Short mmCIF file of C-alpha atoms in Angstrom, two decimals:
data_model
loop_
_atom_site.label_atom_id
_atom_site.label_comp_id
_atom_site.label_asym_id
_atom_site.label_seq_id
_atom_site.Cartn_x
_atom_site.Cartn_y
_atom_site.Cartn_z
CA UNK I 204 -10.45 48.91 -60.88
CA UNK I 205 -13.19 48.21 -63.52
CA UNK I 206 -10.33 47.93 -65.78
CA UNK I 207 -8.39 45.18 -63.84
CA UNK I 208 -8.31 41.70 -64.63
CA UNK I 209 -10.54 39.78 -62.41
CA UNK I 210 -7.49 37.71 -60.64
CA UNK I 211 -5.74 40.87 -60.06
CA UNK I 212 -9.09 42.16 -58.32
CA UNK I 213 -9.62 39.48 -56.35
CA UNK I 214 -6.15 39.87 -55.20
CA UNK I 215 -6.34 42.86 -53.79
CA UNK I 216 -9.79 42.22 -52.63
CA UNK I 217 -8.98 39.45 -50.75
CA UNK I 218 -7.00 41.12 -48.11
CA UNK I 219 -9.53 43.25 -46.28
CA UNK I 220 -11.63 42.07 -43.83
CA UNK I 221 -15.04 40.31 -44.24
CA UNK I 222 -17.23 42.75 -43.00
CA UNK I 223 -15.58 45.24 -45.96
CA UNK I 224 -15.43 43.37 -49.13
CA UNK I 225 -19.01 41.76 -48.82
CA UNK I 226 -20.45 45.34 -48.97
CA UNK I 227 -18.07 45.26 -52.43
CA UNK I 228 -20.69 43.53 -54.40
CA UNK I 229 -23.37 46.15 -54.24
CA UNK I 230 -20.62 48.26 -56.42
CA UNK I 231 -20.70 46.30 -59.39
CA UNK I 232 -21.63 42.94 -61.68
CA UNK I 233 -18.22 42.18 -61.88
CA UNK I 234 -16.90 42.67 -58.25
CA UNK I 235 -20.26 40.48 -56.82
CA UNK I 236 -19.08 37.78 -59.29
CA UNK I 237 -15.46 37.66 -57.77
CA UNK I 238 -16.33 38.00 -54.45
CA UNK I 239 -19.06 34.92 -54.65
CA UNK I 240 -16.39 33.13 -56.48
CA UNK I 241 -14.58 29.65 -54.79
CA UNK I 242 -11.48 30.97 -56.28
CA UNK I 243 -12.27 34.32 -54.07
CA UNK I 244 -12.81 32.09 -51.07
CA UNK I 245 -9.93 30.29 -51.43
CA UNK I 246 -7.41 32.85 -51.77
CA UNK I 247 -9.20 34.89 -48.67
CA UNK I 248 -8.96 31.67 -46.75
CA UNK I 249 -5.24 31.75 -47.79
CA UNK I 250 -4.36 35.28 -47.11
CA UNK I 251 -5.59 35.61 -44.01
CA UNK I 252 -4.70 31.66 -42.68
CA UNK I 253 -2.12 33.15 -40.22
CA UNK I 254 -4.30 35.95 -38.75
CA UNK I 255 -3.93 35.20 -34.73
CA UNK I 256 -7.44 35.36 -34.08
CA UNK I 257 -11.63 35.36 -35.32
CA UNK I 258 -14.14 37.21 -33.44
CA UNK I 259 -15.60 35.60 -30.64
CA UNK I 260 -17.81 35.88 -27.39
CA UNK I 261 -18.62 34.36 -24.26
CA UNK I 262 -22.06 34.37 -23.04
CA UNK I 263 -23.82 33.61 -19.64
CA UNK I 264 -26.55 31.19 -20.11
CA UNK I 265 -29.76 32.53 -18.59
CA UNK I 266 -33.18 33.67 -19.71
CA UNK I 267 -31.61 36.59 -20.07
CA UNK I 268 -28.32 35.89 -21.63
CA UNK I 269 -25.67 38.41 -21.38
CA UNK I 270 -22.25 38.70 -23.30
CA UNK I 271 -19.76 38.95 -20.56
CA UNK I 272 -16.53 38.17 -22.32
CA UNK I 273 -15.45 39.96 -26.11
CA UNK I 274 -13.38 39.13 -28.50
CA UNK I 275 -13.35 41.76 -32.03
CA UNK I 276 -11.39 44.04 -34.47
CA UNK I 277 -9.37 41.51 -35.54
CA UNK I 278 -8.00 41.20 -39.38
CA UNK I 279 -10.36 38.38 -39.85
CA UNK I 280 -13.61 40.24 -40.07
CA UNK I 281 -13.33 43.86 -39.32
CA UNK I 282 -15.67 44.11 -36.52
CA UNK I 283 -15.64 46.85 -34.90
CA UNK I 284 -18.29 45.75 -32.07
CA UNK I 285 -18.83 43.11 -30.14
CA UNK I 286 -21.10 40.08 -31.61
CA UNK I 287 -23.64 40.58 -29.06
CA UNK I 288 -24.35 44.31 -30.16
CA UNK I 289 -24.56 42.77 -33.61
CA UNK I 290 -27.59 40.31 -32.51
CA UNK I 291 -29.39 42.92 -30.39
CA UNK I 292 -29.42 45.27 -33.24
CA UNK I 293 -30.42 42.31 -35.57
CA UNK I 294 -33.36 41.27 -33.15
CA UNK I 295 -34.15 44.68 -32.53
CA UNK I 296 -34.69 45.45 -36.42
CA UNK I 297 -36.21 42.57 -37.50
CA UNK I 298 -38.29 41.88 -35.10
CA UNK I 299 -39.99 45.50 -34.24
CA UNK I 300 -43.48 46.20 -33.44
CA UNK I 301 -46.10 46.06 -36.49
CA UNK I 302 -49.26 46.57 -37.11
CA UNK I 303 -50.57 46.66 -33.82
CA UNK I 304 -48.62 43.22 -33.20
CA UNK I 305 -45.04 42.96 -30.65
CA UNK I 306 -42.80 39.95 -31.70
CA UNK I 307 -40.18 39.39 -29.16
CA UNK I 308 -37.17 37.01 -30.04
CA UNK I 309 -34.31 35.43 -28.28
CA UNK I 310 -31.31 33.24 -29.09
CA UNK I 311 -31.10 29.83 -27.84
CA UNK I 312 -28.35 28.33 -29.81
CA UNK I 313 -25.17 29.32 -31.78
CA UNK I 314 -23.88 27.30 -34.85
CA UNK I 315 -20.35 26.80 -35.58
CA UNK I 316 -21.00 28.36 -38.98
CA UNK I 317 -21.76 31.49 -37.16
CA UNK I 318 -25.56 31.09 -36.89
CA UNK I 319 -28.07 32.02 -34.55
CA UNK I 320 -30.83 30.08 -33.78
CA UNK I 321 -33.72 32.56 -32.70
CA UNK I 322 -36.79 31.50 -30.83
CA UNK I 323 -39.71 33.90 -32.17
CA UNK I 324 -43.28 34.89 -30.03
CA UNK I 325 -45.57 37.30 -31.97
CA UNK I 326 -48.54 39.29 -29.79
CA UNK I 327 -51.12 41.15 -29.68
CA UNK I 328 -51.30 44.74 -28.25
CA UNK I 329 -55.09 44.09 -26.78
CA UNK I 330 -54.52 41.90 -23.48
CA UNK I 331 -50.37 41.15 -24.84
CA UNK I 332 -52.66 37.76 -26.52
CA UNK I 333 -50.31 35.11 -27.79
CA UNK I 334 -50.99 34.52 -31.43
CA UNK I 335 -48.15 32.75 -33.03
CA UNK I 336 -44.00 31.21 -32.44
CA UNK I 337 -41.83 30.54 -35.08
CA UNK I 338 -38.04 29.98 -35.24
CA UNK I 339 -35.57 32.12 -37.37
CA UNK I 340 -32.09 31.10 -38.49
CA UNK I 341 -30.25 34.01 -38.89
CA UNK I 342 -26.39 35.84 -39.73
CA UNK I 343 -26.49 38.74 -37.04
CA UNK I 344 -23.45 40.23 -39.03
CA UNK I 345 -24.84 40.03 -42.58
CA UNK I 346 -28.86 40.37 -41.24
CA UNK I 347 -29.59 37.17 -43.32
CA UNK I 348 -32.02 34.94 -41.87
CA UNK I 349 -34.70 32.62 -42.67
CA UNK I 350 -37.95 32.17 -40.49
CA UNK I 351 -39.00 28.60 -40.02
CA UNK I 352 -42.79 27.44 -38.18
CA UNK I 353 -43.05 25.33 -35.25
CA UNK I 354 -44.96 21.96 -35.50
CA UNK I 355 -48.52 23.07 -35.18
CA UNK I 356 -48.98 20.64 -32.80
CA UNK I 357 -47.09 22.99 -30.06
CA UNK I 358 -47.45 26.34 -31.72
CA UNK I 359 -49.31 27.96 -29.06
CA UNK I 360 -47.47 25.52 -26.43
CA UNK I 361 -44.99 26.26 -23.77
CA UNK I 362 -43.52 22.36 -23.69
CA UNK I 363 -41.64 22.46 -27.14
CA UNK I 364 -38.04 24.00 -26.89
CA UNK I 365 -35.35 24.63 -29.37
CA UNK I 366 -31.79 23.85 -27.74
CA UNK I 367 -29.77 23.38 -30.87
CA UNK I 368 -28.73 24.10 -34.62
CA UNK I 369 -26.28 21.70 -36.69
CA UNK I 370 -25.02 23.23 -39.74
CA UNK I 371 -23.15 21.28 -42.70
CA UNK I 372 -20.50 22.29 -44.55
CA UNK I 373 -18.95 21.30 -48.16
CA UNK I 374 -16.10 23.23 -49.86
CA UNK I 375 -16.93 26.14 -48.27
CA UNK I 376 -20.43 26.44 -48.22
CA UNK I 377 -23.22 25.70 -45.90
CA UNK I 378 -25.38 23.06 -48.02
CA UNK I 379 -27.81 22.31 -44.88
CA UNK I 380 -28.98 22.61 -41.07
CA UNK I 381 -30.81 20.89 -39.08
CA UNK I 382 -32.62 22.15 -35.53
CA UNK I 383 -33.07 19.95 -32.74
CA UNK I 384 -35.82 20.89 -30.10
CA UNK I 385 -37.67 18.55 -27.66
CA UNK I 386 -40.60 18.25 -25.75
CA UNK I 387 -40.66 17.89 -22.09
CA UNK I 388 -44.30 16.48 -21.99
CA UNK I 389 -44.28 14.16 -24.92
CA UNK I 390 -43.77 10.68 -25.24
CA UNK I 391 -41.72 11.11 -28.67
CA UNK I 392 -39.06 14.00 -26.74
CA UNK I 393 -37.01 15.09 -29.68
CA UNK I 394 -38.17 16.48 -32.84
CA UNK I 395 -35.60 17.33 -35.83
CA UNK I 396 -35.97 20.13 -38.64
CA UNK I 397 -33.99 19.37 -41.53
CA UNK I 398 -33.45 22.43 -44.17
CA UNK I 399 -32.85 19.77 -46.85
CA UNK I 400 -36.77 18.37 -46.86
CA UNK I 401 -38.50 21.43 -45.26
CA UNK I 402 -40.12 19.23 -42.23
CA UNK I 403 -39.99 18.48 -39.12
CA UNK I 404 -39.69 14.85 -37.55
CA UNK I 405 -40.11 13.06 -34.42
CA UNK I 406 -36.97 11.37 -32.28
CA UNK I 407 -38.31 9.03 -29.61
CA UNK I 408 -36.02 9.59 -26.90
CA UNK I 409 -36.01 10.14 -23.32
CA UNK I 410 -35.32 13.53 -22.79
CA UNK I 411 -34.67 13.08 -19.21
CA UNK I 412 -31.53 11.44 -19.31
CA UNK I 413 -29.19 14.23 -20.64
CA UNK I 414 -28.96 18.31 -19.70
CA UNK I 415 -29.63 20.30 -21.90
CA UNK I 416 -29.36 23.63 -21.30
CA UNK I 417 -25.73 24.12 -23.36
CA UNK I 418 -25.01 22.65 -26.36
CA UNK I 419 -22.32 23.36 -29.12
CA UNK I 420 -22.50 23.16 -32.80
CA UNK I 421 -19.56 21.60 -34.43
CA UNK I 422 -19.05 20.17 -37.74
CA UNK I 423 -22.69 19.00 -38.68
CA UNK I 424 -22.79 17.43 -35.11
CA UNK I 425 -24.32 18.78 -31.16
CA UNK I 426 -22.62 18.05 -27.92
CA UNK I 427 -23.94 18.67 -24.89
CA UNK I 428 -23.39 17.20 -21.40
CA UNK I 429 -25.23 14.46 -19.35
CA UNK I 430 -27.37 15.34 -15.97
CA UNK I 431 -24.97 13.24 -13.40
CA UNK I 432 -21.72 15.09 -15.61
CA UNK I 433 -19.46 12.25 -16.18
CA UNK I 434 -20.39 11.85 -19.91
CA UNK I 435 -20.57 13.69 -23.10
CA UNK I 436 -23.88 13.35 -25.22
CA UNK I 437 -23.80 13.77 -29.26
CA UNK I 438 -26.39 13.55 -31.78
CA UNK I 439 -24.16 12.24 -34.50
CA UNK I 440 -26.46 13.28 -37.75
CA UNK I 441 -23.13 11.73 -39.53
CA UNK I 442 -23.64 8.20 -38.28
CA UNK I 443 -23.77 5.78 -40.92
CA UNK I 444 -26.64 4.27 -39.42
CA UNK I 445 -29.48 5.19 -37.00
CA UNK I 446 -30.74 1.65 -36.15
CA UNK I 447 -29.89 2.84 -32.54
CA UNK I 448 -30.58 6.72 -33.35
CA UNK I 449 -28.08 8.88 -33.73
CA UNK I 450 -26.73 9.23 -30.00
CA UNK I 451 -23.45 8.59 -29.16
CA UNK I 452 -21.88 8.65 -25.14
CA UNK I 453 -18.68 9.34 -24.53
CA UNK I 454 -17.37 9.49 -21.26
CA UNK I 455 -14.96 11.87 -19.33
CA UNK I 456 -11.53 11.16 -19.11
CA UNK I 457 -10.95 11.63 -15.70
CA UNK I 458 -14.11 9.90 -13.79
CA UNK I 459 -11.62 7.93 -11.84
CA UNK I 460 -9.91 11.15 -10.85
CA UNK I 461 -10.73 14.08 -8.48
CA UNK I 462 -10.99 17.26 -10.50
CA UNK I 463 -11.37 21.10 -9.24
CA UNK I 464 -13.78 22.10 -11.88
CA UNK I 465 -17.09 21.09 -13.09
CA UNK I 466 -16.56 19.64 -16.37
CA UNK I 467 -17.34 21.70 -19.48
CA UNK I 468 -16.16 21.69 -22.86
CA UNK I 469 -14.58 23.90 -25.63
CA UNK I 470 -13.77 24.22 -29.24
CA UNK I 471 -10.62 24.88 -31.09
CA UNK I 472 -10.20 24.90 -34.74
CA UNK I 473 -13.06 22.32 -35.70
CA UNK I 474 -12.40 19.92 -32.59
CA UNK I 475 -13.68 19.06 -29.23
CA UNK I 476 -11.86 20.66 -26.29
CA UNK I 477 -11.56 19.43 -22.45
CA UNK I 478 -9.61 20.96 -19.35
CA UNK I 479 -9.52 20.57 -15.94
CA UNK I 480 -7.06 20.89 -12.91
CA UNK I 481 -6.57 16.78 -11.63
CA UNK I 482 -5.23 15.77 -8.42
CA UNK I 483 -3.71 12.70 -8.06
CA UNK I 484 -1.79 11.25 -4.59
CA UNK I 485 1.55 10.28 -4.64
CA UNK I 486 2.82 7.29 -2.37
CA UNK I 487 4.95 9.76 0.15
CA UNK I 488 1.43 11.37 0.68
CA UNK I 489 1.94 14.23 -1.45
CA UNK I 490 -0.62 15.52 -4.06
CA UNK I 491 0.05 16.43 -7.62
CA UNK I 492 -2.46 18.75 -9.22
CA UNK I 493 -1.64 19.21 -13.08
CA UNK I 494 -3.73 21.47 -15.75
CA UNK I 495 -4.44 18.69 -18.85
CA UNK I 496 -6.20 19.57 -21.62
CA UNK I 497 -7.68 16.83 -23.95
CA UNK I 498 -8.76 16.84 -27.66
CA UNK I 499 -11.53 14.67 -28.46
CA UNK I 500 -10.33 12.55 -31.79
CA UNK I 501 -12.54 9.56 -33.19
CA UNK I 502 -14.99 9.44 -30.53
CA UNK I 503 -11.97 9.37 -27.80
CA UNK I 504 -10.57 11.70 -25.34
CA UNK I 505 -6.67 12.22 -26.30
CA UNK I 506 -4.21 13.83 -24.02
CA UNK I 507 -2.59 16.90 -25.45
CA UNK I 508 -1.41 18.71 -22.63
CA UNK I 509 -0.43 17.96 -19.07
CA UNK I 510 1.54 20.80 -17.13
CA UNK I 511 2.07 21.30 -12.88
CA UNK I 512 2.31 25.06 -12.27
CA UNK I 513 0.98 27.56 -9.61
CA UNK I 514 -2.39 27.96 -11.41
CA UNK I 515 -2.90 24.31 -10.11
CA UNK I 516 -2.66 25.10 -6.78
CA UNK I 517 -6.06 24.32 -4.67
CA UNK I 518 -6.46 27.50 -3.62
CA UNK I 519 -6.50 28.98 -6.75
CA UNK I 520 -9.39 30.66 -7.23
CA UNK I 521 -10.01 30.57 -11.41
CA UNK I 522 -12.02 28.80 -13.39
CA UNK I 523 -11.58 27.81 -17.09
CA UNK I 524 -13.80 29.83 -19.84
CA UNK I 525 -11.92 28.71 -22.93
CA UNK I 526 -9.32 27.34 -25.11
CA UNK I 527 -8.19 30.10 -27.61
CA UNK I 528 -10.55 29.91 -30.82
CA UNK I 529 -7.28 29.57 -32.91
CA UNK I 530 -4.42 29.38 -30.88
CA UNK I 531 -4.88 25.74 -29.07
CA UNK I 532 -1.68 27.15 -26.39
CA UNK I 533 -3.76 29.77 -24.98
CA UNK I 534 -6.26 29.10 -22.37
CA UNK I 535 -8.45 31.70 -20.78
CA UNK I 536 -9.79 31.90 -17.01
CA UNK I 537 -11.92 33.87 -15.21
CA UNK I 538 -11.72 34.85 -11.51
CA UNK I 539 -15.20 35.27 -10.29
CA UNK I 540 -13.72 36.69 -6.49
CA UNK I 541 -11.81 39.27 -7.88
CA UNK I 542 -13.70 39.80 -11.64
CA UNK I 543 -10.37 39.42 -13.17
CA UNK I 544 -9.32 37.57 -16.61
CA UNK I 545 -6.07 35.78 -17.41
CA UNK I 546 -4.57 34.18 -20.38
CA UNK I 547 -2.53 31.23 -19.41
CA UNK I 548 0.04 29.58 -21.65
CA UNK I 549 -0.25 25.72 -22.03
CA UNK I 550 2.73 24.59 -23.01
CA UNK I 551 4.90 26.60 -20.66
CA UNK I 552 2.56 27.31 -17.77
CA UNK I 553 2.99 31.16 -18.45
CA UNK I 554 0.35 33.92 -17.28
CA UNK I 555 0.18 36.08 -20.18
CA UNK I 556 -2.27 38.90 -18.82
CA UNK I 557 -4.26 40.03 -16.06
CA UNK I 558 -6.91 42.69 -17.39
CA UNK I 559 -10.47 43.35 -18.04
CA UNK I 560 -9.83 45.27 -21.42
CA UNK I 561 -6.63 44.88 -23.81
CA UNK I 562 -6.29 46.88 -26.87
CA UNK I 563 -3.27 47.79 -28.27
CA UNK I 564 -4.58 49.78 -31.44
CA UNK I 565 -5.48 45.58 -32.80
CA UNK I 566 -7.90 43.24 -31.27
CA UNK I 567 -9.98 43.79 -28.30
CA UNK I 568 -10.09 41.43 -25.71
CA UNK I 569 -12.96 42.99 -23.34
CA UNK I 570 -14.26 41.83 -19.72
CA UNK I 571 -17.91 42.73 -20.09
CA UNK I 572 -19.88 41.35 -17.37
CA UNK I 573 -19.32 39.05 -14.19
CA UNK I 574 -20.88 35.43 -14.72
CA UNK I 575 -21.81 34.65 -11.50
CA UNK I 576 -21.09 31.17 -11.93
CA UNK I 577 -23.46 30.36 -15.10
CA UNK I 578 -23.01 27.88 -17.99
CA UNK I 579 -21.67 29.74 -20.27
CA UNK I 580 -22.33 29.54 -24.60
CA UNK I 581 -19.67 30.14 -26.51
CA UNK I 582 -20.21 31.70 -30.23
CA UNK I 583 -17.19 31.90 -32.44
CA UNK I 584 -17.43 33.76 -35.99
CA UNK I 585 -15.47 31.16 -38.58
CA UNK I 586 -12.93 32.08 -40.88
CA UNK I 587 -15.54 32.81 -43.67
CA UNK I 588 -18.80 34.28 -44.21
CA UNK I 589 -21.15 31.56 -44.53
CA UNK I 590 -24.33 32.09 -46.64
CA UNK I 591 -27.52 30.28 -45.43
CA UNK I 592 -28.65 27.43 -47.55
CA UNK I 593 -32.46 28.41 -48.72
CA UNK I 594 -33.90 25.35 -50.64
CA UNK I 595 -36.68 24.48 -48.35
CA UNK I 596 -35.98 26.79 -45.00
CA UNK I 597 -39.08 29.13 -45.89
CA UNK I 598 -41.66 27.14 -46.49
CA UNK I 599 -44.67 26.43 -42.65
CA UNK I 600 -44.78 22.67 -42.96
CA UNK I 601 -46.61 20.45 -40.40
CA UNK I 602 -44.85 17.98 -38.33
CA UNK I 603 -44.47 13.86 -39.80
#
């Protein structure tokens, strides 16, 4: 292949999966130059446009959190384990004992550029003494990662949390992040990292108005939902202007409805993703209990899908997990009596499967874990490898 053109090369390059052709550009000058290539991008973008499916999981928020539901080997990216084996093994060798020192790290958020947001505590062997916390961005699949200090002001506090990483996006590559974390015993309650200056700074905000234990990371923005559950709560860092800060509220579109399920939302595809089962009475005292699914367009909840089947049935005994990460028709749900999974078709009302592992020599769709009834985070690989933007991310810097 040296002596191929390098559009020919690319060609044939740009049909294997991600996880094989990034190793590619250890081989050779001239295979790392078409591979980091837009052209590259663009026609691996192309080729693989009508793959069914990315690499995905499910995971039960907790201190602990567990993967319970799996989604890999597909064309995409070649995995061929789960992404939860692939940020154990990351944690596990980047942050191993050294020098008489044990650094323990967990994830707390998941970016939609497939991120990980990693909360970092460094000790001492002699009396397990506390000595420092930092955060780390990192790629679990390609091990890249930057480590980023804490305000000094709460480095050897237990009141400053990280619950959030934004990432933006331009043709392709990540050109900036920017962490969130708050305080729960400070009058300022949010503070911001931005990749782009190096520093952090200070949001005042009352923390105690919104939940947030989940949030999701999509395009540049985080969502997350309100205490009392009726609204949906965004920092919008791509509001033209912050004179009221960068919150926006948007409320549920079915508050004047009785629903089965407590609200939670989804992504598909770049957007904003709602179901639920509503019931509505009928004048001859009947009840009509319909599966609608809403897409969340301009700041407003639009309707995409209403269907009455026997999943709607009140004693049905599901719960929604998901819309599929690129099939908007497929929903998944998860029976927490019985430990079973379906697949339910949206537009005809269809069950496509009842298992707890598929595999038919493609992707694996694996049943990992029960949930016992836990938020859940979702963490979806996109359709390219993102690289992480390094212009200020490794420098300590002191809060402003």
């Amino acid at each position: 292949m040296v002596f191929l053109p390098d559009d020919l090369c690319a060609t044939i390059l740009s049909r294997l999966p991600i996880k094989v052709f990034t190793s590619f550009k250890l081989v050779c000058k001239q295979w790392n130059s078409v591979v980091e290539s837009p052209i590259f991008r663009d026609l691996f973008i192309s080729q693989h446009q009508n793959t069914q499916s990315s690499s995905w999981s499910l995971i039960k928020g907790a201190s602990n959190r567990t993967e319970f539901l799996a989604h890999y080997r597909c064309k995409t990216w070649g995995l061929q384990r789960s992404l939860e084996s692939y940020i154990s093994s990351f944690i596990s060798y980047k942050f191993e004992n050294q020098r008489g020192k044990y650094r323990r790290g967990s994830v707390v958020a998941y970016s939609d550029a497939g991120f990980v947001l990693i909360d970092v505590s460094s000790y001492r062997y002699s009396g397990s003494t506390f000595e420092k916390r930092s955060l780390c961005v990192a790629n679990p699949v390609s091990q890249e990662c930057i480590e980023i200090d804490v305000p000094k002001a709460f480095e050897n506090s237990g009141i400053f949390w990280p619950f959030g990483i934004a990432t933006r996006t331009d043709n392709g590559v990540v050109i900036s992040y920017k962490i969130v974390a708050y305080s729960s015993k400070s009058d300022v309650g949010y503070f911001v990292y931005s990749s782009e200056t190096g520093l952090w700074s200070s949001l005042p905000y009352n923390f105690e108005s919104c939940e947030c234990n989940y949030t999701i990371s999509l395009n540049g923005n985080l969502h997350w939902l309100s205490h009392n559950n009726d609204e949906l709560v965004s920092m919008d860092f791509n509001a033209t202007t912050m004179e009221s800060g960068p919150f926006r509220y948007t409320a549920f579109p079915d508050l004047e409805k009785r629903v089965k399920f407590k609200r939670a939302c989804t992504t598909y595809q770049g957007s904003l993703m709602y179901m639920n089962i509503v019931s509505q009475d009928n004048d001859d005292g009947s009840v009509d209990h319909k599966l609608c699914v809403w897409r969340l367009e301009s700041w407003e909840w639009q309707l995409i899908s209403e269907i009455s089947t026997d999943l709607t049935e009140t004693y049905f005994d599901y719960f929604p997990l998901r819309v599929d990460s690129l099939d908007a028709t497929t929903a998944y749900f998860l029976s927490q009596k019985h430990q079973r999974l379906i697949a339910f078709n949206l537009r005809n009302g269809a069950c496509l499967l009842r298992a707890c592992l598929l595999h038919s020599g493609g992707p694996i769709l694996r049943f990992l874990h029960h949930p016992n009834g836990s938020y859940f985070y979702s963490f979806v690989l996109p359709q390219w490898l993102y690289r992480l933007p390094r212009q200020h991310g490794e420098k300590s810097v002191d809060i402003i």
